[in-house]
Amino acid sequence: IVFTSATTQLLFVAGIVTLSRLTPPLAAVAALVGFTLSGVLMAIAVGRRLGVRALVPLPSRRTTRLLMNAAIRMHPLSLAIELGPRLDLLVVAALASPQQVGEYSLALTLSGSAIVISSTASQAAVAQITNNTHEAAIQFVRSFTVRNVRVALGATLAASLLAYPLIVVIYGTAWRAAVVPFIVLAGAAIATTAEEPARLLLARIWRPELLSGVAVAGVVVNAVATIAL
C-alpha cells in the first residue's frame, strides 16, 4: 500500500514536471493524492479482512470518552514530534542566507529518510510493549533498543562516509556545503532509534501529559540551541 501510494505520488509529480512547472500548490496536491490513495487502499484492505462493518466506528460512550481524553493529552507530543524539524528550518531561514537555508533544507530532507526508517523499525516493538507485563516490556525495550542502536550506528557511519560523493554527484558541487549538516542530522537517527521504543513504553506506564510536556520542552530547547549555534 505504501509503495503503491508513493509510486503514484512520484508519477504524479513527474507528470507535472513534464507537462508544466512544479509549484508549491501542485506539490501539495501531489502529497494529498498520495495520502488519499494510501487511506483508500488501507480502508479496502481492512474491509476485505474484517468486513465492511469494521469500517463503521460504533464505540460506546465510555470508550469515546477515554479515547478523546488520551488524544487530548497526547496531542502536544504528536505536534512536537512532527513540528520539531520544521521549526529548526524556520529558525535557520530567519537567521541564515537563502543559500544556507537551501543547503540545510537539503540536509534535513535527506536525513529525514534515515529517521523515518528508524521510526518504522520501532513500530515492530508495539505489540511486545503493549501485550507484555510491565517488567517484560521494560526488558524487551532494553534489548530491542540496544540491538537497533547498533544497526543505526553502522548505517549512520556508512551514510556519513558516502555523504560527500553522493551529494556532489546527484546535486552538484554547489551543494557540497550540505554534507556536514547532513552528517549531523543523520546522527539524529541514532537518537530516534533509542527514543522511539522508550516513548512507546512510557506512553503505557507514564502519564501522557508528562510525556507531552517533556517532548514540547525538548523542541523548545532544540530551537534555542539552533539559535545559539
Coordinates of C-alpha atoms in Angstrom, one line a residue:
I1 CA 0.0 0.0 0.0
V2 CA 2.8 2.4 1.0
F3 CA 4.8 1.5 -2.2
T4 CA 1.7 2.0 -4.4
S5 CA 0.8 5.3 -3.0
A6 CA 4.4 6.6 -3.0
T7 CA 4.9 5.5 -6.6
T8 CA 1.6 7.1 -7.7
Q9 CA 2.7 10.4 -6.0
L10 CA 6.1 10.2 -7.7
L11 CA 4.5 9.6 -11.1
F12 CA 2.0 12.4 -10.5
V13 CA 4.9 14.8 -9.8
A14 CA 6.9 13.5 -12.8
G15 CA 3.8 14.2 -15.0
I16 CA 3.5 17.8 -13.7
V17 CA 7.2 18.4 -14.3
T18 CA 6.9 17.0 -17.8
L19 CA 3.8 19.0 -18.8
S20 CA 4.2 22.1 -16.8
R21 CA 6.1 23.5 -13.9
L22 CA 6.1 22.2 -10.3
T23 CA 4.8 24.9 -7.9
P24 CA 4.1 24.7 -4.2
P25 CA 0.3 24.3 -4.6
L26 CA 0.8 21.5 -7.1
A27 CA 3.4 19.8 -4.8
A28 CA 0.7 20.0 -2.0
V29 CA -1.8 18.4 -4.4
A30 CA 0.6 15.6 -5.2
A31 CA 1.1 14.9 -1.5
L32 CA -2.7 14.9 -1.0
V33 CA -3.1 12.4 -3.8
G34 CA -0.5 10.1 -2.2
F35 CA -2.1 10.3 1.3
T36 CA -5.6 9.9 -0.1
L37 CA -4.7 6.8 -2.1
S38 CA -2.9 5.3 0.9
G39 CA -6.0 5.8 3.1
V40 CA -8.4 4.4 0.5
L41 CA -6.2 1.3 0.0
M42 CA -5.9 0.7 3.7
A43 CA -9.7 1.0 4.1
I44 CA -10.2 -1.5 1.3
A45 CA -7.7 -3.9 2.9
V46 CA -9.4 -3.6 6.3
G47 CA -12.8 -4.1 4.7
R48 CA -11.7 -7.2 2.9
R49 CA -10.2 -8.8 6.0
L50 CA -12.7 -7.8 8.7
G51 CA -15.8 -6.9 6.7
V52 CA -17.3 -3.6 5.8
R53 CA -18.9 -3.2 9.2
A54 CA -15.4 -2.9 10.7
L55 CA -15.1 0.5 8.8
V56 CA -18.1 2.0 10.7
P57 CA -17.0 3.2 14.1
L58 CA -19.5 2.4 16.8
P59 CA -17.7 2.9 20.1
S60 CA -19.5 3.1 23.4
R61 CA -19.8 6.5 25.2
R62 CA -17.2 5.3 27.7
T63 CA -14.8 4.2 25.0
T64 CA -15.2 7.5 23.2
R65 CA -14.5 9.5 26.3
L66 CA -11.4 7.5 27.1
L67 CA -10.1 7.9 23.5
M68 CA -10.7 11.6 23.4
N69 CA -9.1 12.0 26.8
A70 CA -6.0 10.2 25.7
A71 CA -5.9 12.0 22.4
I72 CA -6.0 15.4 24.0
R73 CA -3.2 14.6 26.4
M74 CA -1.0 13.0 23.7
H75 CA -1.7 15.7 21.0
P76 CA 1.1 18.0 22.2
L77 CA 3.5 15.1 21.9
S78 CA 2.5 14.4 18.3
L79 CA 2.9 18.1 17.4
A80 CA 6.3 18.2 19.0
I81 CA 7.5 15.2 17.0
E82 CA 6.1 16.4 13.7
L83 CA 7.0 20.1 14.0
G84 CA 10.4 19.9 15.6
P85 CA 12.5 19.6 12.4
R86 CA 10.3 22.2 10.7
L87 CA 10.8 24.6 13.5
D88 CA 14.5 24.2 13.1
L89 CA 14.2 25.0 9.4
L90 CA 12.2 28.2 10.2
V91 CA 14.8 29.3 12.7
V92 CA 17.6 28.7 10.1
A93 CA 15.5 30.6 7.5
A94 CA 15.2 33.6 9.8
L95 CA 18.9 33.7 10.6
A96 CA 20.8 32.4 7.6
S97 CA 21.2 33.4 3.9
P98 CA 19.0 31.9 1.3
Q99 CA 21.8 29.6 0.1
Q100 CA 22.5 28.3 3.6
V101 CA 18.8 27.7 4.1
G102 CA 18.7 25.7 0.9
E103 CA 21.7 23.6 2.0
Y104 CA 20.2 23.0 5.4
S105 CA 16.8 22.1 3.8
L106 CA 18.5 19.5 1.6
A107 CA 20.4 18.0 4.5
L108 CA 17.1 17.9 6.5
T109 CA 15.2 16.2 3.7
L110 CA 17.9 13.6 3.1
S111 CA 18.4 12.8 6.8
G112 CA 14.6 12.6 7.2
S113 CA 14.7 9.3 5.3
A114 CA 17.0 7.7 8.0
I115 CA 14.7 9.0 10.8
V116 CA 11.7 7.5 9.1
I117 CA 13.4 4.1 8.7
S118 CA 14.4 4.1 12.4
S119 CA 10.8 5.1 13.4
T120 CA 9.3 2.4 11.2
A121 CA 11.6 -0.2 12.7
S122 CA 10.5 0.8 16.1
Q123 CA 6.9 0.0 15.3
A124 CA 7.8 -3.6 15.4
A125 CA 8.1 -3.2 19.2
V126 CA 4.5 -2.0 19.7
A127 CA 2.9 -5.5 20.1
Q128 CA 5.5 -6.6 22.7
I129 CA 5.3 -3.4 24.6
T130 CA 1.5 -3.4 24.7
N131 CA 0.8 -7.1 25.4
N132 CA 3.6 -8.0 27.9
T133 CA 3.7 -7.2 31.6
H134 CA 5.4 -4.0 32.7
E135 CA 8.6 -5.9 33.7
A136 CA 8.7 -7.9 30.5
A137 CA 8.0 -4.9 28.4
I138 CA 10.9 -3.0 30.0
Q139 CA 13.3 -5.9 29.4
F140 CA 12.1 -6.1 25.8
V141 CA 12.6 -2.4 25.2
R142 CA 16.1 -2.6 26.7
S143 CA 17.3 -5.4 24.4
F144 CA 15.4 -4.1 21.4
T145 CA 16.9 -0.7 21.7
V146 CA 20.5 -2.0 22.1
R147 CA 20.1 -4.1 19.0
N148 CA 18.6 -1.4 16.9
V149 CA 21.1 1.3 18.1
R150 CA 24.0 -0.9 16.9
V151 CA 22.3 -1.2 13.5
A152 CA 21.7 2.6 13.4
L153 CA 25.4 3.3 14.3
G154 CA 26.5 1.2 11.3
A155 CA 24.0 2.8 9.0
T156 CA 24.9 6.4 10.1
L157 CA 28.6 5.6 9.7
A158 CA 28.0 4.4 6.1
A159 CA 25.8 7.4 5.3
S160 CA 28.5 9.7 6.6
L161 CA 31.2 8.1 4.5
L162 CA 29.0 8.3 1.4
A163 CA 27.5 11.7 2.0
Y164 CA 30.0 13.8 0.1
P165 CA 30.3 11.8 -3.1
L166 CA 26.5 11.2 -3.3
I167 CA 25.5 14.8 -2.7
V168 CA 28.2 16.1 -5.1
V169 CA 27.3 13.6 -7.8
I170 CA 23.5 13.8 -7.5
Y171 CA 23.0 17.5 -6.7
G172 CA 26.3 19.0 -7.9
T173 CA 29.3 20.7 -6.2
A174 CA 27.2 23.8 -5.4
W175 CA 25.5 21.7 -2.7
R176 CA 28.6 20.3 -1.1
A177 CA 28.1 22.5 2.0
A178 CA 25.1 20.4 2.8
V179 CA 27.3 17.4 3.6
V180 CA 28.2 18.5 7.2
P181 CA 24.6 19.3 8.2
F182 CA 23.5 16.1 6.7
I183 CA 26.0 14.1 8.7
V184 CA 25.0 15.9 11.9
L185 CA 21.3 15.4 11.2
A186 CA 21.8 11.7 10.2
G187 CA 23.2 11.1 13.6
A188 CA 19.8 12.0 14.9
A189 CA 18.6 8.7 13.6
I190 CA 20.6 7.1 16.4
A191 CA 18.8 9.1 19.0
T192 CA 15.5 8.4 17.3
T193 CA 16.2 4.7 17.3
A194 CA 16.7 4.8 21.1
E195 CA 13.9 7.3 21.8
E196 CA 11.0 5.7 19.8
P197 CA 10.8 2.4 21.8
A198 CA 11.3 4.3 25.1
R199 CA 8.5 6.7 24.2
L200 CA 6.1 3.8 23.3
L201 CA 6.9 2.2 26.7
L202 CA 6.4 5.5 28.6
A203 CA 3.1 6.0 26.8
R204 CA 1.9 2.9 28.5
I205 CA 3.4 3.3 32.0
W206 CA 3.7 7.1 32.4
R207 CA 1.2 9.9 32.4
P208 CA 0.6 11.1 28.8
E209 CA 0.6 14.8 29.8
L210 CA 4.0 14.4 31.4
L211 CA 5.4 12.7 28.2
S212 CA 3.9 15.5 26.1
G213 CA 5.5 18.1 28.4
V214 CA 8.9 16.6 28.0
A215 CA 8.5 16.4 24.2
V216 CA 7.5 20.1 24.0
A217 CA 10.3 21.1 26.3
G218 CA 12.7 19.2 24.0
V219 CA 11.5 21.1 21.0
V220 CA 12.0 24.4 22.7
V221 CA 15.5 23.5 23.9
N222 CA 16.4 22.3 20.4
A223 CA 15.2 25.6 18.9
V224 CA 17.2 27.7 21.4
A225 CA 20.3 25.6 20.7
T226 CA 19.8 26.1 17.0
I227 CA 19.6 29.9 17.5
A228 CA 22.7 29.8 19.8
L229 CA 24.7 27.8 17.3

